[in-house]
Amino acid sequence: MSSKEKTKTTLIKPQVLKGFRDYLPAQMIAREGLMETAREVYRSFGFSPIDTPALERTEVLLGKSGDETEKQMFRFRDQGDRDVTMRFDLTIPFARFAALHLNEIGTPFKRYHLGTVWRGENPGKGRFREFMQCDFDTIGTDSVMSDIETLLVIHELMCRLGFDQFMIHMNNRQILNGWLDKHGLLDQATVVLRALDKILKIGREGVIAEMGAQAGIAVEQAEGILRLTELKGNANEMLTQLEAVLADHESGLAGVKRTRTIFETVIAAGVPEERLKLDLSIARGLDYYTGVIFETFLTERPDFGSVCSGGRYDNLAGMFTKQELPGVGASLGLDRLLAAMIEMDCLELRECPADVIVTIMDNDRLPEYYRLGQQLRAAGIRNEVYPEDKQFKKQMKYADRKGFRFAIIAGSDEFEQGIWQVKDLKAQAQQALSETELIAFLKSELAPAAT
Amino acid sequence: MSSKEKTKTTLIKPQVLKGFRDYLPAQMIAREGLMETAREVYRSFGFSPIDTPALERTEVLLGKSGDETEKQMFRFRDQGDRDVTMRFDLTIPFARFAALHLNEIGTPFKRYHLGTVWRGENPGKGRFREFMQCDFDTIGTDSVMSDIETLLVIHELMCRLGFDQFMIHMNNRQILNGWLDKHGLLDQATVVLRALDKILKIGREGVIAEMGAQAGIAVEQAEGILRLTELKGNANEMLTQLEAVLADHESGLAGVKRTRTIFETVIAAGVPEERLKLDLSIARGLDYYTGVIFETFLTERPDFGSVCSGGRYDNLAGMFTKQELPGVGASLGLDRLLAAMIEMDCLELRECPADVIVTIMDNDRLPEYYRLGQQLRAAGIRNEVYPEDKQFKKQMKYADRKGFRFAIIAGSDEFEQGIWQVKDLKAQAQQALSETELIAFLKSELAPAAT
């Protein structure tokens, strides 16, 4: 049996693994657009790109215990019998990277990293086993200036992605910790945060009960913690109240002061005050973050959750190096944002990145059509010369399906007269233009070039 | 022992798996630039992006036999005990994709795909276990027009990447097959191609001997094959000679005619003739390609091998569907090209994508520095506000290390006068400008914005 016959008799089912997905053109064009915008914003603030391998030693990603009870990882033994795992976030690889290349990169070091990560969790609505992360971080400094910059980047990202209705929620772990320390409860911080995190599920009474049961926190103290997280008003008023509540507690007051500096500076630098909210209830990352914390919500669709989150941490790479690397950063939820934008209908989905199709009426004039395509391209006009020898009707059907905006048409009459017909496929209007006119017309109609 | 103590006492060695690599900023900035250019060229011809998962069922990637003797794959059993493999090229995933989504995508279908692939081969000089592929293909048509377009894309890619000294070698499998068929040797095509492929290693005599030993091809016939592959001259002359050699052989002559059409059309469309070469010795892919074949060499550095290769094939997805999908495409050797560009010193390596650093002289004026940063950014000028409260000297050292072109400097004097000092860090020249003047100056100095 020849290999050709064998292929014919035993077709393999074309399928995608559970929890994984293909990106078809319309989604992928939109996704590339978001990624390019994110990259351009990061670059515009002087963050540099890095990349790390998809595969790392399991010890590097999970520590020596290699405990994967909490998170199901894609872990296996490679050809060299090494215990390896596919990266499940970009933070641990960055910690490993920073420890390994510290002398080359120096500090402060600002990097962005767009990369795919894999988690073998049970896939559910909007949850996949493969997704992209878009992180940016500044490490090697505990300066408030890098907190300020992080907030500016988040704001710029949202604006450049086309949003104007969003709210960046900000908290500072030092404030709650200051209060807990003042009341002799700092050792219970983890239990407190875990309980607070459940407030939507178990309610106020549930949170108070859990703090009592898990950490022996008295009801009035639990009430005090809850009141703190429930503070309302504008940031300035809240911070003034917090100064009173934390009176005499040095690090708590330092947290308040730092938070005030961040607010005041970004507003003075041009961020609209109504897009910022001091929200002492957000507790992202529980133990991980130690200073400022950010979450970003779409005003019209808070149900999508935070689309850009992050915060400050004390030490990035303690697992790998004795050098302390404090840092601050955030991560753009690209796929979540894409899903939101599609649902909110604020994204033009296109099947094809080109705007113009050059149709073929006269096969003996092929070079002319290609030459025109090159001329348009040189003028920045994305175009496609129809790639087959088919009837004109079929070419227009293809143009329709792909969503081109303009079709160029020319047969022997047009070649004789030295003109091109250009048809606006939306307006269904056609006109005859010289080549120079055509290029000028398309440039003005299509500017600014869509991505 | 608290987890913090534990972390301190048992540091994990920060290392990268054998055959894998990190990308540090300078390389990654260059790499992102190449990828963006490739994407922009593909889009400008109307190719649409797609993406597929990194992991697929082993059956999908390797066929039912799952034979991995030839190529060592990253293959394992996932949490659901499925036999899975990390993709080792983008062609088989595209075949699976095309078979699965054929109704949605329709034909002809033009896609590009930039994606990471993994091969567990022994790493060597310039060979890694993880690398990026940048493919583009047109499927669902056997039209010569898609061959022409493929060649135009390759040419445009090379130009837009900044090369002008390169040569695209072109062959057509139909020509050699026509000759073999005319001489009753078509069944020996694979042996012939394999022998020809060794010519640099074993020489003319070796090739003749191998054809004899492996396929019983007589010396004079082997000589005839070699003479065919050694034809010299311009494409037009060679094609005329081939018409004589292949006289009366229909598909052989069709191959010659098609090759002539491709040459004449792309030259008429503006591709310089001196960048094209008909080269009957290239035999890329051996059995896989069935029509036109492309390889691209850098004139100054042919030793890097072909940096963009591809060709026409009869049927992409025969493993998955009965629908025949002929196609043509090519793949840009991104990492090879990057290595060549670095060696040829035709790439500016930068540590940081921003051009301007805003230094901090007066910490009470932070909002002013950030406001300026936002103004510059809005004008398209990538800039970084120095992210720490440090001495000016340290800030300039940082600026030096990162390679900024301009530093903005302002202390109390400048704020009083309403000016900014701007220092050209290359020329070491400084001048005082108003904010409007500063923005105009930087825009003109930095245009066009570097990537």
PDB file of C-alpha atoms in Angstrom, chain A residues 283-443:
ATOM      1  CA  ALA A 283      -7.049  42.525  48.298  1.00  0.00           C
ATOM      2  CA  ARG A 284      -5.625  41.091  45.093  1.00  0.00           C
ATOM      3  CA  GLY A 285      -3.066  38.343  45.409  1.00  0.00           C
ATOM      4  CA  LEU A 286      -3.577  38.026  49.190  1.00  0.00           C
ATOM      5  CA  ASP A 287      -0.097  37.493  50.563  1.00  0.00           C
ATOM      6  CA  TYR A 288       1.832  38.355  47.436  1.00  0.00           C
ATOM      7  CA  TYR A 289       1.418  42.126  47.294  1.00  0.00           C
ATOM      8  CA  THR A 290       2.836  44.308  50.057  1.00  0.00           C
ATOM      9  CA  GLY A 291       2.168  47.902  48.938  1.00  0.00           C
ATOM     10  CA  VAL A 292      -0.062  49.525  46.357  1.00  0.00           C
ATOM     11  CA  ILE A 293      -2.677  47.330  44.635  1.00  0.00           C
ATOM     12  CA  PHE A 294      -4.516  48.102  41.370  1.00  0.00           C
ATOM     13  CA  GLU A 295      -7.651  46.717  39.740  1.00  0.00           C
ATOM     14  CA  THR A 296      -9.383  48.136  36.663  1.00  0.00           C
ATOM     15  CA  PHE A 297     -13.069  47.774  35.871  1.00  0.00           C
ATOM     16  CA  LEU A 298     -15.115  48.658  32.813  1.00  0.00           C
ATOM     17  CA  THR A 299     -17.869  51.019  33.948  1.00  0.00           C
ATOM     18  CA  GLU A 300     -20.450  49.463  31.654  1.00  0.00           C
ATOM     19  CA  ARG A 301     -19.407  45.879  32.255  1.00  0.00           C
ATOM     20  CA  PRO A 302     -18.044  45.378  35.777  1.00  0.00           C
ATOM     21  CA  ASP A 303     -19.148  41.746  35.445  1.00  0.00           C
ATOM     22  CA  PHE A 304     -16.069  41.061  33.328  1.00  0.00           C
ATOM     23  CA  GLY A 305     -13.988  41.586  36.458  1.00  0.00           C
ATOM     24  CA  SER A 306     -10.716  43.439  36.586  1.00  0.00           C
ATOM     25  CA  VAL A 307      -9.146  43.812  33.137  1.00  0.00           C
ATOM     26  CA  CYS A 308      -5.808  45.158  34.379  1.00  0.00           C
ATOM     27  CA  SER A 309      -4.469  44.293  37.824  1.00  0.00           C
ATOM     28  CA  GLY A 310      -1.255  44.429  39.749  1.00  0.00           C
ATOM     29  CA  GLY A 311       0.587  45.915  42.655  1.00  0.00           C
ATOM     30  CA  ARG A 312       3.806  46.239  44.591  1.00  0.00           C
ATOM     31  CA  TYR A 313       5.732  43.328  46.068  1.00  0.00           C
ATOM     32  CA  ASP A 314       8.718  43.189  48.430  1.00  0.00           C
ATOM     33  CA  ASN A 315      10.906  40.714  46.683  1.00  0.00           C
ATOM     34  CA  LEU A 316      10.534  39.152  43.263  1.00  0.00           C
ATOM     35  CA  ALA A 317      13.187  36.481  43.131  1.00  0.00           C
ATOM     36  CA  GLY A 318      13.775  35.288  46.708  1.00  0.00           C
ATOM     37  CA  MET A 319      13.527  31.693  45.503  1.00  0.00           C
ATOM     38  CA  PHE A 320      16.589  32.176  43.264  1.00  0.00           C
ATOM     39  CA  THR A 321      18.844  34.852  44.751  1.00  0.00           C
ATOM     40  CA  LYS A 322      19.718  36.521  48.012  1.00  0.00           C
ATOM     41  CA  GLN A 323      19.555  39.916  46.337  1.00  0.00           C
ATOM     42  CA  GLU A 324      16.291  41.567  47.271  1.00  0.00           C
ATOM     43  CA  LEU A 325      14.351  42.791  44.250  1.00  0.00           C
ATOM     44  CA  PRO A 326      11.325  44.849  45.253  1.00  0.00           C
ATOM     45  CA  GLY A 327       9.064  45.743  42.393  1.00  0.00           C
ATOM     46  CA  VAL A 328       5.725  46.865  41.078  1.00  0.00           C
ATOM     47  CA  GLY A 329       3.802  45.914  37.980  1.00  0.00           C
ATOM     48  CA  ALA A 330       0.526  44.868  36.463  1.00  0.00           C
ATOM     49  CA  SER A 331      -0.940  42.535  33.902  1.00  0.00           C
ATOM     50  CA  LEU A 332      -3.403  43.331  31.137  1.00  0.00           C
ATOM     51  CA  GLY A 333      -6.167  40.721  30.798  1.00  0.00           C
ATOM     52  CA  LEU A 334      -5.985  40.585  27.049  1.00  0.00           C
ATOM     53  CA  ASP A 335      -8.417  37.773  26.328  1.00  0.00           C
ATOM     54  CA  ARG A 336     -10.916  39.057  28.898  1.00  0.00           C
ATOM     55  CA  LEU A 337     -10.718  42.519  27.373  1.00  0.00           C
ATOM     56  CA  LEU A 338     -11.138  41.120  23.870  1.00  0.00           C
ATOM     57  CA  ALA A 339     -14.235  39.183  24.957  1.00  0.00           C
ATOM     58  CA  ALA A 340     -15.634  42.336  26.588  1.00  0.00           C
ATOM     59  CA  MET A 341     -14.942  44.458  23.519  1.00  0.00           C
ATOM     60  CA  ILE A 342     -16.658  41.955  21.251  1.00  0.00           C
ATOM     61  CA  GLU A 343     -19.700  41.780  23.549  1.00  0.00           C
ATOM     62  CA  MET A 344     -19.807  45.572  23.851  1.00  0.00           C
ATOM     63  CA  ASP A 345     -19.635  45.812  20.077  1.00  0.00           C
ATOM     64  CA  CYS A 346     -16.839  48.373  20.239  1.00  0.00           C
ATOM     65  CA  LEU A 347     -14.527  46.459  17.970  1.00  0.00           C
ATOM     66  CA  GLU A 348     -14.750  46.150  14.220  1.00  0.00           C
ATOM     67  CA  LEU A 349     -14.240  42.489  13.370  1.00  0.00           C
ATOM     68  CA  ARG A 350     -12.612  42.002   9.964  1.00  0.00           C
ATOM     69  CA  GLU A 351     -11.911  38.835   8.049  1.00  0.00           C
ATOM     70  CA  CYS A 352      -8.980  40.309   6.164  1.00  0.00           C
ATOM     71  CA  PRO A 353      -6.467  43.003   7.057  1.00  0.00           C
ATOM     72  CA  ALA A 354      -6.429  44.484   3.542  1.00  0.00           C
ATOM     73  CA  ASP A 355      -8.886  47.184   2.499  1.00  0.00           C
ATOM     74  CA  VAL A 356      -8.728  46.924  -1.272  1.00  0.00           C
ATOM     75  CA  ILE A 357      -9.104  44.054  -3.729  1.00  0.00           C
ATOM     76  CA  VAL A 358      -7.698  44.320  -7.231  1.00  0.00           C
ATOM     77  CA  THR A 359      -9.930  42.187  -9.412  1.00  0.00           C
ATOM     78  CA  ILE A 360      -8.798  40.547 -12.655  1.00  0.00           C
ATOM     79  CA  MET A 361     -10.780  41.099 -15.846  1.00  0.00           C
ATOM     80  CA  ASP A 362      -8.072  40.436 -18.400  1.00  0.00           C
ATOM     81  CA  ASN A 363      -5.621  37.607 -17.786  1.00  0.00           C
ATOM     82  CA  ASP A 364      -3.220  38.898 -20.416  1.00  0.00           C
ATOM     83  CA  ARG A 365      -2.683  42.026 -18.301  1.00  0.00           C
ATOM     84  CA  LEU A 366      -1.580  40.284 -15.114  1.00  0.00           C
ATOM     85  CA  PRO A 367       1.597  42.357 -14.757  1.00  0.00           C
ATOM     86  CA  GLU A 368      -0.493  45.551 -14.811  1.00  0.00           C
ATOM     87  CA  TYR A 369      -2.670  44.407 -11.922  1.00  0.00           C
ATOM     88  CA  TYR A 370       0.344  43.352  -9.851  1.00  0.00           C
ATOM     89  CA  ARG A 371       2.143  46.576 -10.651  1.00  0.00           C
ATOM     90  CA  LEU A 372      -0.853  48.529  -9.386  1.00  0.00           C
ATOM     91  CA  GLY A 373      -0.904  46.379  -6.230  1.00  0.00           C
ATOM     92  CA  GLN A 374       2.742  47.254  -5.617  1.00  0.00           C
ATOM     93  CA  GLN A 375       2.055  50.970  -6.181  1.00  0.00           C
ATOM     94  CA  LEU A 376      -0.810  50.942  -3.710  1.00  0.00           C
ATOM     95  CA  ARG A 377       1.286  49.034  -1.177  1.00  0.00           C
ATOM     96  CA  ALA A 378       4.110  51.546  -1.533  1.00  0.00           C
ATOM     97  CA  ALA A 379       1.549  54.243  -0.714  1.00  0.00           C
ATOM     98  CA  GLY A 380       0.596  52.347   2.454  1.00  0.00           C
ATOM     99  CA  ILE A 381      -2.628  50.900   1.049  1.00  0.00           C
ATOM    100  CA  ARG A 382      -3.065  47.257   1.962  1.00  0.00           C
ATOM    101  CA  ASN A 383      -4.435  45.387  -1.010  1.00  0.00           C
ATOM    102  CA  GLU A 384      -4.842  41.965  -2.473  1.00  0.00           C
ATOM    103  CA  VAL A 385      -4.736  40.983  -6.124  1.00  0.00           C
ATOM    104  CA  TYR A 386      -7.411  38.289  -6.563  1.00  0.00           C
ATOM    105  CA  PRO A 387      -5.350  35.085  -6.542  1.00  0.00           C
ATOM    106  CA  GLU A 388      -7.119  32.893  -9.110  1.00  0.00           C
ATOM    107  CA  ASP A 389      -8.286  32.903 -12.690  1.00  0.00           C
ATOM    108  CA  LYS A 390     -12.046  32.960 -12.027  1.00  0.00           C
ATOM    109  CA  GLN A 391     -15.187  34.685 -13.260  1.00  0.00           C
ATOM    110  CA  PHE A 392     -15.664  38.271 -12.151  1.00  0.00           C
ATOM    111  CA  LYS A 393     -18.815  37.309 -10.248  1.00  0.00           C
ATOM    112  CA  LYS A 394     -16.883  34.854  -8.136  1.00  0.00           C
ATOM    113  CA  GLN A 395     -14.237  37.481  -7.402  1.00  0.00           C
ATOM    114  CA  MET A 396     -16.873  39.919  -6.153  1.00  0.00           C
ATOM    115  CA  LYS A 397     -18.413  37.207  -3.974  1.00  0.00           C
ATOM    116  CA  TYR A 398     -14.982  36.647  -2.430  1.00  0.00           C
ATOM    117  CA  ALA A 399     -14.582  40.423  -1.933  1.00  0.00           C
ATOM    118  CA  ASP A 400     -17.921  40.480  -0.138  1.00  0.00           C
ATOM    119  CA  ARG A 401     -17.149  37.559   2.126  1.00  0.00           C
ATOM    120  CA  LYS A 402     -13.770  39.017   3.129  1.00  0.00           C
ATOM    121  CA  GLY A 403     -15.182  42.480   3.736  1.00  0.00           C
ATOM    122  CA  PHE A 404     -12.954  44.567   1.452  1.00  0.00           C
ATOM    123  CA  ARG A 405     -13.985  48.220   1.334  1.00  0.00           C
ATOM    124  CA  PHE A 406     -12.965  48.951  -2.241  1.00  0.00           C
ATOM    125  CA  ALA A 407     -12.636  46.894  -5.428  1.00  0.00           C
ATOM    126  CA  ILE A 408     -10.461  48.007  -8.315  1.00  0.00           C
ATOM    127  CA  ILE A 409     -11.779  46.953 -11.699  1.00  0.00           C
ATOM    128  CA  ALA A 410     -10.159  47.277 -15.127  1.00  0.00           C
ATOM    129  CA  GLY A 411     -10.686  45.523 -18.457  1.00  0.00           C
ATOM    130  CA  SER A 412      -9.513  46.352 -21.964  1.00  0.00           C
ATOM    131  CA  ASP A 413     -11.539  49.602 -22.108  1.00  0.00           C
ATOM    132  CA  GLU A 414      -9.938  50.938 -18.945  1.00  0.00           C
ATOM    133  CA  PHE A 415      -6.446  49.900 -20.014  1.00  0.00           C
ATOM    134  CA  GLU A 416      -6.967  51.719 -23.319  1.00  0.00           C
ATOM    135  CA  GLN A 417      -8.114  54.862 -21.539  1.00  0.00           C
ATOM    136  CA  GLY A 418      -5.442  54.586 -18.851  1.00  0.00           C
ATOM    137  CA  ILE A 419      -7.920  54.599 -15.973  1.00  0.00           C
ATOM    138  CA  TRP A 420      -9.035  52.378 -13.111  1.00  0.00           C
ATOM    139  CA  GLN A 421     -12.596  51.863 -11.928  1.00  0.00           C
ATOM    140  CA  VAL A 422     -12.860  51.925  -8.155  1.00  0.00           C
ATOM    141  CA  LYS A 423     -15.993  50.613  -6.485  1.00  0.00           C
ATOM    142  CA  ASP A 424     -16.945  51.455  -2.914  1.00  0.00           C
ATOM    143  CA  LEU A 425     -18.379  48.131  -1.780  1.00  0.00           C
ATOM    144  CA  LYS A 426     -20.344  49.643   1.114  1.00  0.00           C
ATOM    145  CA  ALA A 427     -21.867  52.541  -0.794  1.00  0.00           C
ATOM    146  CA  GLN A 428     -22.008  50.531  -4.028  1.00  0.00           C
ATOM    147  CA  ALA A 429     -20.733  53.630  -5.847  1.00  0.00           C
ATOM    148  CA  GLN A 430     -18.239  53.408  -8.699  1.00  0.00           C
ATOM    149  CA  GLN A 431     -15.991  55.980 -10.322  1.00  0.00           C
ATOM    150  CA  ALA A 432     -13.202  56.059 -12.912  1.00  0.00           C
ATOM    151  CA  LEU A 433      -9.883  57.580 -11.847  1.00  0.00           C
ATOM    152  CA  SER A 434      -6.364  57.941 -13.158  1.00  0.00           C
ATOM    153  CA  GLU A 435      -3.749  56.003 -11.178  1.00  0.00           C
ATOM    154  CA  THR A 436      -2.551  59.129  -9.380  1.00  0.00           C
ATOM    155  CA  GLU A 437      -6.117  60.075  -8.511  1.00  0.00           C
ATOM    156  CA  LEU A 438      -6.856  56.543  -7.403  1.00  0.00           C
ATOM    157  CA  ILE A 439      -3.956  56.462  -4.969  1.00  0.00           C
ATOM    158  CA  ALA A 440      -4.854  59.874  -3.537  1.00  0.00           C
ATOM    159  CA  PHE A 441      -8.508  58.854  -3.240  1.00  0.00           C
ATOM    160  CA  LEU A 442      -7.775  55.585  -1.428  1.00  0.00           C
ATOM    161  CA  LYS A 443      -5.244  57.215   0.870  1.00  0.00           C
TER     162      LYS A 443
END
